[in-house]
Each structure stands twice: as C-alpha cells, then as structure tokens.
CSV table of C-alpha atoms in Angstrom, one decimal:
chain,number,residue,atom,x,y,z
A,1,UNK,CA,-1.7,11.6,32.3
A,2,UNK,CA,-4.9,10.5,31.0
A,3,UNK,CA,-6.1,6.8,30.9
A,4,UNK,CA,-8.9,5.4,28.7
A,5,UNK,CA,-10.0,1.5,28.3
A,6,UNK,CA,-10.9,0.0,25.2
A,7,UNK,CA,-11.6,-3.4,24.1
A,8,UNK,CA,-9.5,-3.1,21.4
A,9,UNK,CA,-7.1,-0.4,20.4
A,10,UNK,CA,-5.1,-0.6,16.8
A,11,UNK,CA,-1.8,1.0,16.6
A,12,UNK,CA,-1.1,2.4,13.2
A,13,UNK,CA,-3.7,4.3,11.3
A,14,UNK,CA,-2.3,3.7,8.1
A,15,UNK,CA,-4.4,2.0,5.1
A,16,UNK,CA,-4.6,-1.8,6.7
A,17,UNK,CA,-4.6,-0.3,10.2
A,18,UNK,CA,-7.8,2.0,9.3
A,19,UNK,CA,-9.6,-1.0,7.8
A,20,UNK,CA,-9.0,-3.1,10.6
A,21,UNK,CA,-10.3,-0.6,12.8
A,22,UNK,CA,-13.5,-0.6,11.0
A,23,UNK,CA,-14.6,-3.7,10.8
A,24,UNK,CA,-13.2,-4.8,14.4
A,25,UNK,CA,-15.9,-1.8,15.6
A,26,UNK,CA,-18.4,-4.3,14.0
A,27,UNK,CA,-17.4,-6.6,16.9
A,28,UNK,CA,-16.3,-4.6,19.8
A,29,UNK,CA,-18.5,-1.2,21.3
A,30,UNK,CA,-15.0,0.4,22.8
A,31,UNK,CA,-12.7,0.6,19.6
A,32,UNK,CA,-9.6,3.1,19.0
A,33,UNK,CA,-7.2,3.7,16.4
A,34,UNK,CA,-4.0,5.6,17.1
A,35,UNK,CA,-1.5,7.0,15.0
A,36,UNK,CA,-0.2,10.0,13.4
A,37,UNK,CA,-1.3,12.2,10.7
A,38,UNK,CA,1.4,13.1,7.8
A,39,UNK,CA,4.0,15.2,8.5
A,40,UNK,CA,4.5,18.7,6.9
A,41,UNK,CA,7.4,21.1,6.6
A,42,UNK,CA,6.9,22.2,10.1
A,43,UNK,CA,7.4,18.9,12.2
A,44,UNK,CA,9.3,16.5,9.8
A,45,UNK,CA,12.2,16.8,11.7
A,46,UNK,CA,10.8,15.8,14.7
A,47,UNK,CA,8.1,13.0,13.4
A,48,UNK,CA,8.7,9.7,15.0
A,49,UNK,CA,7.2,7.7,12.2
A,50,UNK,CA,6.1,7.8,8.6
A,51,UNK,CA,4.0,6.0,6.1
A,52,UNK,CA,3.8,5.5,2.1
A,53,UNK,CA,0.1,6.3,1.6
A,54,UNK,CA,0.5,10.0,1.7
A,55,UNK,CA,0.0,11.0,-2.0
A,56,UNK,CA,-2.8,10.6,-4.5
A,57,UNK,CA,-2.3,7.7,-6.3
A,58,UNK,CA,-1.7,4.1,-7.0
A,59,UNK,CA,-2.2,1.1,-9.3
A,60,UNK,CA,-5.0,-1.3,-8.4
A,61,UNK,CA,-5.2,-4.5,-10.3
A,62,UNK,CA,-7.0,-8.0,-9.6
A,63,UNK,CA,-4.8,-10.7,-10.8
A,64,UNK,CA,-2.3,-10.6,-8.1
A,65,UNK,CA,1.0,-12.8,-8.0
A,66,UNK,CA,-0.5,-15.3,-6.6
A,67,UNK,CA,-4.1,-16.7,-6.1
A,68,UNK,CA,-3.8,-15.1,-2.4
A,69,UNK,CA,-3.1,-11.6,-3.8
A,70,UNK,CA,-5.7,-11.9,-6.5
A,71,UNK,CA,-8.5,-12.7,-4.0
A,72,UNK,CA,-7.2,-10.0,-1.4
A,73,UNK,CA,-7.4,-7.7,-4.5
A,74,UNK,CA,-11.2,-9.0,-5.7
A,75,UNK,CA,-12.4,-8.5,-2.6
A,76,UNK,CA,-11.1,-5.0,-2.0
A,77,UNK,CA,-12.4,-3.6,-5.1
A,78,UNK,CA,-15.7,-5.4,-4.7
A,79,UNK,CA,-16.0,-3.5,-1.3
A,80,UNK,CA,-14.9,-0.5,-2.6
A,81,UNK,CA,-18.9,0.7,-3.7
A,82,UNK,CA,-19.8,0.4,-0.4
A,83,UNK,CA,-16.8,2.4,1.3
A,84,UNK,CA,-17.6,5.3,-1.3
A,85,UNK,CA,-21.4,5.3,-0.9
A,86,UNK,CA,-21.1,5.1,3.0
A,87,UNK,CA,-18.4,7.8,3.5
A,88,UNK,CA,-19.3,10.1,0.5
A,89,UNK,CA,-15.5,10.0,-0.6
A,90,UNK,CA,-14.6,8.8,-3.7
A,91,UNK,CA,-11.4,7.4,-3.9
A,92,UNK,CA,-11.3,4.6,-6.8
A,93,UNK,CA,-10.5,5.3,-10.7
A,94,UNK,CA,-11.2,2.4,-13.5
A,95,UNK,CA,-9.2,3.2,-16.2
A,96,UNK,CA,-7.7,-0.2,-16.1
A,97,UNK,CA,-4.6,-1.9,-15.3
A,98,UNK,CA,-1.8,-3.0,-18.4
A,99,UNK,CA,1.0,-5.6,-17.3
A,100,UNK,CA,3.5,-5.5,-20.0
A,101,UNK,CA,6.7,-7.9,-20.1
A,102,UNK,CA,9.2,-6.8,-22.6
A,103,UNK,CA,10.9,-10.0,-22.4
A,104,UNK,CA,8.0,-12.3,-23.9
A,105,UNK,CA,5.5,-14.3,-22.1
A,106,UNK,CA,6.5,-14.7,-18.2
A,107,UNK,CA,5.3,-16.8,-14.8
A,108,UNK,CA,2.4,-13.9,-14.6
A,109,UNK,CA,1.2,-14.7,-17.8
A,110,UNK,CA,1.2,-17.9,-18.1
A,111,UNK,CA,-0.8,-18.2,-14.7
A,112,UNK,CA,-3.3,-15.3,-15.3
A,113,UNK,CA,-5.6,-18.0,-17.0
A,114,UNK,CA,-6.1,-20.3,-14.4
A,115,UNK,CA,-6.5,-17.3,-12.1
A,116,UNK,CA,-8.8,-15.3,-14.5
A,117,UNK,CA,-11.1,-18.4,-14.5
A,118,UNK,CA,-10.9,-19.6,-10.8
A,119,UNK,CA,-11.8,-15.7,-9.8
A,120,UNK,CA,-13.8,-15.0,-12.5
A,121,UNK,CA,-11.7,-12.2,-13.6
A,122,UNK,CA,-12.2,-10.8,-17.7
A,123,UNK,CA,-8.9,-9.4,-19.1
A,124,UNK,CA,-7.4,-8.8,-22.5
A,125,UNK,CA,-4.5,-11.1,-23.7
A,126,UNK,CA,-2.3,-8.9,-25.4
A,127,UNK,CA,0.6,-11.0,-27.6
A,128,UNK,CA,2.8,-8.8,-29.2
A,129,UNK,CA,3.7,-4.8,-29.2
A,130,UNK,CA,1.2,-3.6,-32.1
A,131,UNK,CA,-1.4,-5.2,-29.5
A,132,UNK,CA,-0.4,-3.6,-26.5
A,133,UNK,CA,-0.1,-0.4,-28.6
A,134,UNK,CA,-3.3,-0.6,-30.1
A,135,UNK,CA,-4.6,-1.1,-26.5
A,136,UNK,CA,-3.0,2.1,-24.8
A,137,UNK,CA,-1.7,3.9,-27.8
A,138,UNK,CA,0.5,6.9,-25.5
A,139,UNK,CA,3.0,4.2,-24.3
A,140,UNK,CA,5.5,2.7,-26.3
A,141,UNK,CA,7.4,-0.6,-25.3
A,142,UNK,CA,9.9,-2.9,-27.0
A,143,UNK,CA,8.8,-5.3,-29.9
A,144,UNK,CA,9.5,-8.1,-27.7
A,145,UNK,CA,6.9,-7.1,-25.4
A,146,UNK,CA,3.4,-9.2,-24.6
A,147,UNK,CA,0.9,-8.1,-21.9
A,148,UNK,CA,-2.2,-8.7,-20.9
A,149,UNK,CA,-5.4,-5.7,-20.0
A,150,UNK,CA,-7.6,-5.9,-17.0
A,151,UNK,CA,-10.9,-3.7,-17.2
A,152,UNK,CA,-12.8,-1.9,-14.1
A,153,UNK,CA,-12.7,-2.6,-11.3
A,154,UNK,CA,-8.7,-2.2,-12.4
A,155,UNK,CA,-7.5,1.3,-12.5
A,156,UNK,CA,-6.1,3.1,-9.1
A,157,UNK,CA,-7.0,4.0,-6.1
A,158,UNK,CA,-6.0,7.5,-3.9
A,159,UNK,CA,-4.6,5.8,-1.0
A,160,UNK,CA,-4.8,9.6,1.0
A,161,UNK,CA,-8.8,9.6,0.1
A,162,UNK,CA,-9.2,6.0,0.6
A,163,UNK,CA,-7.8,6.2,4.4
A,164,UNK,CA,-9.9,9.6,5.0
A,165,UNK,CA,-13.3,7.3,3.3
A,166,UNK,CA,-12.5,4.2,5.9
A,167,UNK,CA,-11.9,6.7,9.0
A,168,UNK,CA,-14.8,8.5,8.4
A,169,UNK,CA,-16.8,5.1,8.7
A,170,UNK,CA,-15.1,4.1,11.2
A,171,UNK,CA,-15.8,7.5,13.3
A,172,UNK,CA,-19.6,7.3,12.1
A,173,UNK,CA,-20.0,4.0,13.7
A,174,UNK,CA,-19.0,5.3,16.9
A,175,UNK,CA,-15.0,4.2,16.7
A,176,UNK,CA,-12.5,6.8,18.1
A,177,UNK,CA,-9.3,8.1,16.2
A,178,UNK,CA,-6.8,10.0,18.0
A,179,UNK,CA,-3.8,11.2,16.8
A,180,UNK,CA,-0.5,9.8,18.5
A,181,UNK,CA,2.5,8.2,18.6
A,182,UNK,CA,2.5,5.0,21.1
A,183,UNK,CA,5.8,4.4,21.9
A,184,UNK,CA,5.5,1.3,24.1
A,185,UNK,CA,2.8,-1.5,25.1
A,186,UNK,CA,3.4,-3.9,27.7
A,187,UNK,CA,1.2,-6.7,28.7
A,188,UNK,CA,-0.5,-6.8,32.0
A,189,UNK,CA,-2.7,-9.2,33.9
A,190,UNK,CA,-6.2,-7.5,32.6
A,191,UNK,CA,-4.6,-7.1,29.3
A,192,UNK,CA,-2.6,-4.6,27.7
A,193,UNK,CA,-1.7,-1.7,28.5
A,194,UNK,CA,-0.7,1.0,25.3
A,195,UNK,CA,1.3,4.3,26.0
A,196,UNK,CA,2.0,7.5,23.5
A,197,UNK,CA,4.4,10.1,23.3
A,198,UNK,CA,1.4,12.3,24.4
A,199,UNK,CA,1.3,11.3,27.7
A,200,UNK,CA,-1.8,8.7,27.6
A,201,UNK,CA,-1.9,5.4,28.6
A,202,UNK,CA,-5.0,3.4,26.8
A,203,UNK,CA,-5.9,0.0,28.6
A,204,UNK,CA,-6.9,-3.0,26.1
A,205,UNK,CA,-8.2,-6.2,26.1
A,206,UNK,CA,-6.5,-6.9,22.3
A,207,UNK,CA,-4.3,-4.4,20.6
A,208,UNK,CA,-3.4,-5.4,16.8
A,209,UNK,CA,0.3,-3.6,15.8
A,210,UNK,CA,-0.6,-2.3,12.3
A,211,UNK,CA,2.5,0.1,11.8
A,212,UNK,CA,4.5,-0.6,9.0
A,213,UNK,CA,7.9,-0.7,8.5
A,214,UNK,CA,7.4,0.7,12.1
A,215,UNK,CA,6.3,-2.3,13.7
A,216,UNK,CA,9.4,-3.3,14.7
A,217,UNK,CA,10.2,-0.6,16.5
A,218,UNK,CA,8.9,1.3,19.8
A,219,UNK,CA,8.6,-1.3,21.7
A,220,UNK,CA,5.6,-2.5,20.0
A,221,UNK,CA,6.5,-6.1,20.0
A,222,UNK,CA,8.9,-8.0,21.9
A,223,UNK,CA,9.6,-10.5,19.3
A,224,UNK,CA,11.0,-8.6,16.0
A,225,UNK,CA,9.3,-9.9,13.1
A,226,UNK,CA,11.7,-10.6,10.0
A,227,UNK,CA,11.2,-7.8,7.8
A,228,UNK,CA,13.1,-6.4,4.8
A,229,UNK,CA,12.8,-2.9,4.9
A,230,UNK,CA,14.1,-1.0,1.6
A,231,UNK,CA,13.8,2.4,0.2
A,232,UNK,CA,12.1,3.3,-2.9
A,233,UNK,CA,12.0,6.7,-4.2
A,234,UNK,CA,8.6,8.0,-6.6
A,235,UNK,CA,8.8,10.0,-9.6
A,236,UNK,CA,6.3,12.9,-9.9
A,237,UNK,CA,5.9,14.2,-13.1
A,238,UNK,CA,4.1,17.4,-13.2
A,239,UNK,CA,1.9,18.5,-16.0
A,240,UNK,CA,-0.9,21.0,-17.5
A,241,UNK,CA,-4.2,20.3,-16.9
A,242,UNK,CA,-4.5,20.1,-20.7
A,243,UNK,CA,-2.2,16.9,-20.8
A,244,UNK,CA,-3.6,15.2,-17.8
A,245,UNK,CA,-6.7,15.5,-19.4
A,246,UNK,CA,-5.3,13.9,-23.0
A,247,UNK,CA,-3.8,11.0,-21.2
A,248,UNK,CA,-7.1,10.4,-18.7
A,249,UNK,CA,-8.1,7.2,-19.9
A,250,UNK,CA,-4.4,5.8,-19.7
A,251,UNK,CA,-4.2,2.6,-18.1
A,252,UNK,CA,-2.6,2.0,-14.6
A,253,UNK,CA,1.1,0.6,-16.0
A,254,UNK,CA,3.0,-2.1,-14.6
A,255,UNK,CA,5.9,-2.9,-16.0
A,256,UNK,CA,8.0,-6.0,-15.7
A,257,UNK,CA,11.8,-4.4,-16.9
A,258,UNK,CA,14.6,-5.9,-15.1
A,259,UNK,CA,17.7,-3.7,-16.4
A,260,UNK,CA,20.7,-2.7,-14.3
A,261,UNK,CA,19.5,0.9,-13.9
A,262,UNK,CA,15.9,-0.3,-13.1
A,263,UNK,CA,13.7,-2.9,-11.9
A,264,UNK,CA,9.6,-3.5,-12.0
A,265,UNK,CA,8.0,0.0,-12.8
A,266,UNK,CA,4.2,1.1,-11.6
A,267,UNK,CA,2.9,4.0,-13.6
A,268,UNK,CA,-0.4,5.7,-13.0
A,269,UNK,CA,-1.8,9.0,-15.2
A,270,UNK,CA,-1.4,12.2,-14.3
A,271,UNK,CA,-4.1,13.2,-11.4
A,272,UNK,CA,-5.0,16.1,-9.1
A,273,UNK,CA,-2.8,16.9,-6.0
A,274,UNK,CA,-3.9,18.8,-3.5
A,275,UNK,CA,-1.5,21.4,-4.4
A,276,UNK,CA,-3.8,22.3,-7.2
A,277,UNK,CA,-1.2,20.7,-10.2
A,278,UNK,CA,-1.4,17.4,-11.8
A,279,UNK,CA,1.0,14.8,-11.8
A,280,UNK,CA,1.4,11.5,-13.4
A,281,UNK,CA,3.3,9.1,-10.6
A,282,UNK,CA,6.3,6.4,-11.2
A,283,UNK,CA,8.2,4.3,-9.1
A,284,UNK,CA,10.4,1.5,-9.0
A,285,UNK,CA,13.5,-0.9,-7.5
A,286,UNK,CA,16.6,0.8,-7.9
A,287,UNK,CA,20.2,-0.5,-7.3
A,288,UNK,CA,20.7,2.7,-5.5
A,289,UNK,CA,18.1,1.4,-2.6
A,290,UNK,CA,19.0,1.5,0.9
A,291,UNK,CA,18.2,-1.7,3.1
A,292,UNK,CA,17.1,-0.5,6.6
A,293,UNK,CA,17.9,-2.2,9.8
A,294,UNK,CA,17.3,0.6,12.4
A,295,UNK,CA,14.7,3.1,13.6
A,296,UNK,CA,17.2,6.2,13.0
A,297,UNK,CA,18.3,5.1,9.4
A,298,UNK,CA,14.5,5.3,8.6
A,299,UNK,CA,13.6,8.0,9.7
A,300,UNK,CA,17.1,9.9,8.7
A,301,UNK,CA,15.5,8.7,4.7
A,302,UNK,CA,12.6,10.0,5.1
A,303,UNK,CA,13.2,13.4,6.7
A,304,UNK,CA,16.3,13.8,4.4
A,305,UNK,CA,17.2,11.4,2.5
A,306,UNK,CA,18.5,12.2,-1.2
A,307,UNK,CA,16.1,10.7,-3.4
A,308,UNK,CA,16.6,13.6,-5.7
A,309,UNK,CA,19.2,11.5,-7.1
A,310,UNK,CA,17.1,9.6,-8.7
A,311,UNK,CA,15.8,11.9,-11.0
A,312,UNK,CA,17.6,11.1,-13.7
A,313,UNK,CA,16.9,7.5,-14.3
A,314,UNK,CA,13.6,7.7,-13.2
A,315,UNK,CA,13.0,10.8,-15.8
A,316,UNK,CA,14.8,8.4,-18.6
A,317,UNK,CA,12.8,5.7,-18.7
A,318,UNK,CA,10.0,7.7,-18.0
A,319,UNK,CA,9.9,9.3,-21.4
A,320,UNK,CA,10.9,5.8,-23.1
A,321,UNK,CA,7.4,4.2,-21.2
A,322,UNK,CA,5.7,7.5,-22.8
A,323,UNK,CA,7.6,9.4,-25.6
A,324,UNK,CA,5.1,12.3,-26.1
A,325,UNK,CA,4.7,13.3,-22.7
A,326,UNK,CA,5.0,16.8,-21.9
A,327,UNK,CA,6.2,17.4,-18.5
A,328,UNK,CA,6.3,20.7,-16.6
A,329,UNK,CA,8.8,19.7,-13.8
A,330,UNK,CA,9.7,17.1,-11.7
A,331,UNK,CA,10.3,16.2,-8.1
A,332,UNK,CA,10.5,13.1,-5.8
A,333,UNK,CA,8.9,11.4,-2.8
A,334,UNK,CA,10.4,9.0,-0.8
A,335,UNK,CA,8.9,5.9,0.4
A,336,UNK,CA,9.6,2.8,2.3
A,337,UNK,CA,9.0,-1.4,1.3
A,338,UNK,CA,8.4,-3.8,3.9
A,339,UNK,CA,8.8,-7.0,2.4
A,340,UNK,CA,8.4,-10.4,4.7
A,341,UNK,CA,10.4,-13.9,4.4
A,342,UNK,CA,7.0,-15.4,2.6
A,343,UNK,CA,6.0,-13.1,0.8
A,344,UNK,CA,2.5,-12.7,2.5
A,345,UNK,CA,1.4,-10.3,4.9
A,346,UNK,CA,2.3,-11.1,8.7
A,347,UNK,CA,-1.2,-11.5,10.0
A,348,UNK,CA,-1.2,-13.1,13.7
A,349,UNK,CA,-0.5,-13.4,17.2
A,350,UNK,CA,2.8,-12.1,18.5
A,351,UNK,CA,2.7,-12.8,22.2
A,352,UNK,CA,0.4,-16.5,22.3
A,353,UNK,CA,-2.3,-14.2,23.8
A,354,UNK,CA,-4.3,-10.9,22.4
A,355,UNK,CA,-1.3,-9.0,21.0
A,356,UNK,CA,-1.9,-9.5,17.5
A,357,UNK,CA,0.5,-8.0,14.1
A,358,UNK,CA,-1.1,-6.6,10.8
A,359,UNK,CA,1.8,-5.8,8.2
A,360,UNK,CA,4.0,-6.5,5.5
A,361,UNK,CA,2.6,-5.7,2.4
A,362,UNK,CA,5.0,-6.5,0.3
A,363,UNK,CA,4.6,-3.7,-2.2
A,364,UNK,CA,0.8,-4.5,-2.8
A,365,UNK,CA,-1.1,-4.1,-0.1
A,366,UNK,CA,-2.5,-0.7,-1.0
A,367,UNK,CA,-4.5,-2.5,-3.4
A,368,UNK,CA,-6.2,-4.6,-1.4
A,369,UNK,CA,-5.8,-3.0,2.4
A,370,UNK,CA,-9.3,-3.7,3.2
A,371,UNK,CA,-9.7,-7.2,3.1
A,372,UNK,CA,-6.3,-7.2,4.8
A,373,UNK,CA,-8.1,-5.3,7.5
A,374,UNK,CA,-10.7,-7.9,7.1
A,375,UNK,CA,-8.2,-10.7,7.7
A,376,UNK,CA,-6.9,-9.2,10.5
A,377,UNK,CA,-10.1,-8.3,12.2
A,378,UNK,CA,-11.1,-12.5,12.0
A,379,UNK,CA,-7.6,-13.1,13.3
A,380,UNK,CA,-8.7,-10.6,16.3
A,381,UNK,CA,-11.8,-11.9,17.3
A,382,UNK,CA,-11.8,-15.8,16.2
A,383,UNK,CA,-8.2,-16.9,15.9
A,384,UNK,CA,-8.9,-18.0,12.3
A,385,UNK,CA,-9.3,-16.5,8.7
A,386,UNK,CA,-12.3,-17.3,6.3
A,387,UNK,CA,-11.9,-19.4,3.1
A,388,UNK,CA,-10.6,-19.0,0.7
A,389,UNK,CA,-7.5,-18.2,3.0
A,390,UNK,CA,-5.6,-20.4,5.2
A,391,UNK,CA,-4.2,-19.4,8.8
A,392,UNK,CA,-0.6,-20.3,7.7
A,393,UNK,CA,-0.7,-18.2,4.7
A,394,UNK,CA,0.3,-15.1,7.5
A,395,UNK,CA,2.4,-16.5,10.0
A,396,UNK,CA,4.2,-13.9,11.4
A,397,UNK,CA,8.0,-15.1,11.3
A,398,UNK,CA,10.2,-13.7,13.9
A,399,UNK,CA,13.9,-13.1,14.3
C-alpha cells in the first residue's frame, strides 16, 4: 500500500471536480484529483461509479433560471477563452441558444429582461411562431409558441473536451490526476485521510467531495446530503455528414413542453463523435424515470438499464421539433440528475472542519462547471464566496 500527502486532494474528476482542482492548485503546491475515467465495454460491469459528461455535447446558455445561474453561466463562458488558449483544446461552439415556450410567454420570459440588463446580456425577443421560425428556420413549433435568442457566447460546449482542456491545465501547473476509485475517507487528527479501491491511502489537509450523484455513497461523507437522484435517458440521432453540415448553424434548443409523454427538452445539432459519425443530441424528463435511493439501483441503470425504451417518444417529438431531419439510426445513453432541496448547488463544509462538498447541479451545471469550481475553491481556502454570491446560496442540506 502506497501513501502520498497532499494539501488538498478532490475526489471526483468530473466537470466541477476538474475545475476545482485547477484553481485550488492556484492556492496549494501539493494538489490531487482522483477519480475514474469512463467506462468502456470491457469494465462496465464492474465500474463503481459513473458520470453524465461522457459524450460530446451540450447546451450552454447565459440567462439562467435565476440571477445565480445566469452569473455562474457568464462567468464560465467568459473564462472559457482562456481555458482554450491555455490547454490548446477547443471545446466551446456559438451557434446560439433558442428558448421556446409553446404555451405563450412564461416566468423565464418575463424575467430575462431584468436579467439581460443587470448582466449585460443581448438576446433576441422572439413573440410569436413566424418569429421564432424566421430565427431558426429547421425547427418547427406550435403557433402558440414565443421565445426569446441568445447570441455567442450561447451555443454548446463538449463537456468530454472541456474536462480533457481543464485537466490538462491543471497537470501543466504541476497538479496530479490519478485515476481511482476512493471508497472511503475518514478524518484524523492531522487531517484526512482518503483511501481507493487501488490500494492507496492519500493524506490531506482538506479534501472537497465533488462526485456526483455519487457523493452520497462510499463513505465519502458521514452526513448524506438530500439529493434527488433521477434517471434521464439521451437521444442520439445519427446522421450524414452532409446533414450535420446543413443544420451547423442551428441553435442550441431548449424547449419548455410540459405534455404527459414529455417534459423540458434540450436539443443541440448534430456534431462529431469520436466514433467517426455525427449525431444531433436530445434529452428530456420522462414519466418513465427512475428515482434512485441506493448505490446498486444506480449503478444497475447505468450498466443495464433499458433506456432503449425510450426510443419511441424521444424519436416522436424529435421529428415534430425538426420535421426535415434525416436520420440514419438511433441509439440511447443513459444519464443520471442530481437535483438538491434548493435548487442550488451544495457548495460547503460537511464535517464543521476541512471536509468540504461540490455538487448538485441540478441539470445545469455543465454550463457553468467552472465558476462552480471557482466557488468551491473560495469555499476551500476562505470559508466564503465572492460577490455577487452569497454563502447561503449553497448550503449543503443533509438528511
């Protein structure tokens, strides 16, 4: 069994965990991040733990839900220049964004305004159907429908490439990455000590839990944090390379139905994969969902869970959203929500000491994972968070 010591170690080197990582190396010489890589066909039936970012797209917008989200969101995208340049990995696409309510005008709308001028944030009110189809002429929505169309820095993100950019920034600057499971951390009187299912035990002075819908679980934390944890199954339609280049200036979709088959739909064009096809992504909230309250259940969804059921639906409104679209064939990926009782990210300290929580993203945190990162890296080293945020904003709330 090998020991190191670090001043701080991060467990979870998913898109929040990698970004913390980074900028807590601005802080501390003896930084690790540790976590596991994607699973493939030959060990997902024996991976402990899983994560949402492994594919190639998804939508990033500015005007959040809330004035929180929205700045989280700015100051992501504003960052994102320098992530590129630094790491030589591009990652960000600014196409745009298009909200679309078919119902009429909605709580969004009628706050993107206030938020548009308070962030200084341009978009495009769009009041009716012909508007919204004059805007984005490939999609087609019902004559009920208003929206509204952010420019650049809106468009998407490759969550994959964005993780490989931040870890390669991280590793330049002298942080260490090492790919494990930890299955346990327990407090000790120098500070922490952090053990993985490969045999090594790291000593810390802080850790920060960044796992997921994983946090919970392997004795990461003593005190569960109240988390909704629900399934959600993605749509990948595959197409030529001809028709992902007809629909490349589409705008990032994100659609506020709310029908019994369906629920809150995110689109984004068709892009590469590193299979060498292209395929356009969609997801959404299904009544067919499956609420998790254990480690096995989660892991039982994601090795093989049926989300090839929900194909059909998926495919149907699909081709509503887009009526010309030519598809080649479709498959599914499964995914995992973790939702939290405020609706903010859990950002904090779980044990009154250095044993601090990053997670909870609600279903947007992809968008803006590295001021998250940020967030939790001022948590880490000053017990506070810079304006325009307030502490309380992140409580983590426990069980």
């Amino acid at each position: 069994m090998r020991r190191e010591a670090y001043d701080c170690v991060v467990v979870g080197r998913g898109l929040i965990g990698i970004a913390a990582a980074k900028y807590l190396k601005q802080s501390f010489d003896r930084v690790a991040v540790i976590g596991p890589g994607a699973p493939d066909e030959t060990n997902i039936a024996t991976a402990k733990v899983f994560a949402s970012h492994y594919d190639q797209s998804r939508v990033q917008r500015i005007i959040g839900v809330d004035p929180i989200w929205t700045a989280l969101n700015k100051q992501s995208a504003e960052a994102y220049p320098a992530i590129e340049n630094e790491s030589g990995i591009s990652f960000h696409g600014n196409e745009g964004c298009l909200y679309v309510s078919p119902y009429g005008t909605d709580k969004y709308l009628q706050e993107a305004e206030a938020q548009s001028k308070r962030f200084n944030i341009k978009y495009k009110s769009l009041e009716n159907a012909a508007a919204i189809q004059e805007s984005a002429d490939e999609y087609l929505f019902p004559p009920t429908s208003v929206g509204l169309l952010e420019a650049s820095p809106s468009g998407h993100i490759n969550p994959f490439k964005l993780l490989e950019a931040q870890e390669h920034v991280f590793v330049k600057n002298g942080g260490t990455s090492i790919n494990e499971t930890v299955i346990g951390i327990k407090r000790e009187p120098d500070g922490y000590n952090v053990q993985t299912d490969a045999g090594t035990t790291f000593n810390a002075n802080r850790v920060l839990v960044s796992a997921g819908a994983f946090s919970n679980f392997n004795t990461l934390i003593l005190r569960p944090l109240q988390l909704e944890l629900e399934s959600e199954t993605v749509l990948l339609a595959q197409v030529s390379e001809e028709e992902a280049s007809r629909l490349q200036h589409l705008p990032s979709l994100l659609y506020e139905i709310d029908e019994p088959e369906i629920e809150g739909i995110y689109l984004v064009r068709p892009l590469p994969y590193p299979d060498g096809n292209y395929y356009l992504k969609m997801g959404s909230n299904l009544p067919s969902d499956i609420r998790f309250h254990s480690l096995e259940a989660i892991q039982e969804w994601f090795r093989t869970g049926n989300s090839e059921a929900n194909i059909g639906v998926l495919k149907k409104f699909l081709h509503q959203i887009i009526p010309n679209l030519k598809v080649l064939g479709y498959n599914t990926k499964r995914c995992i929500v973790s939702r939290t009782i405020h609706r903010k990210a859990y950002i904090g300290s779980v044990d009154g000491n250095n044993l601090f929580v990053a997670c909870g993203g609600n279903g947007y945190s992809a968008m803006c994972s590295d001021a998250l990162g940020r967030l939790a890296t001022s948590v880490v080293t000053t017990g506070t968070v810079p304006p325009p945020f307030e502490l309380h904003s992140f409580e983590p709330i426990f069980e």
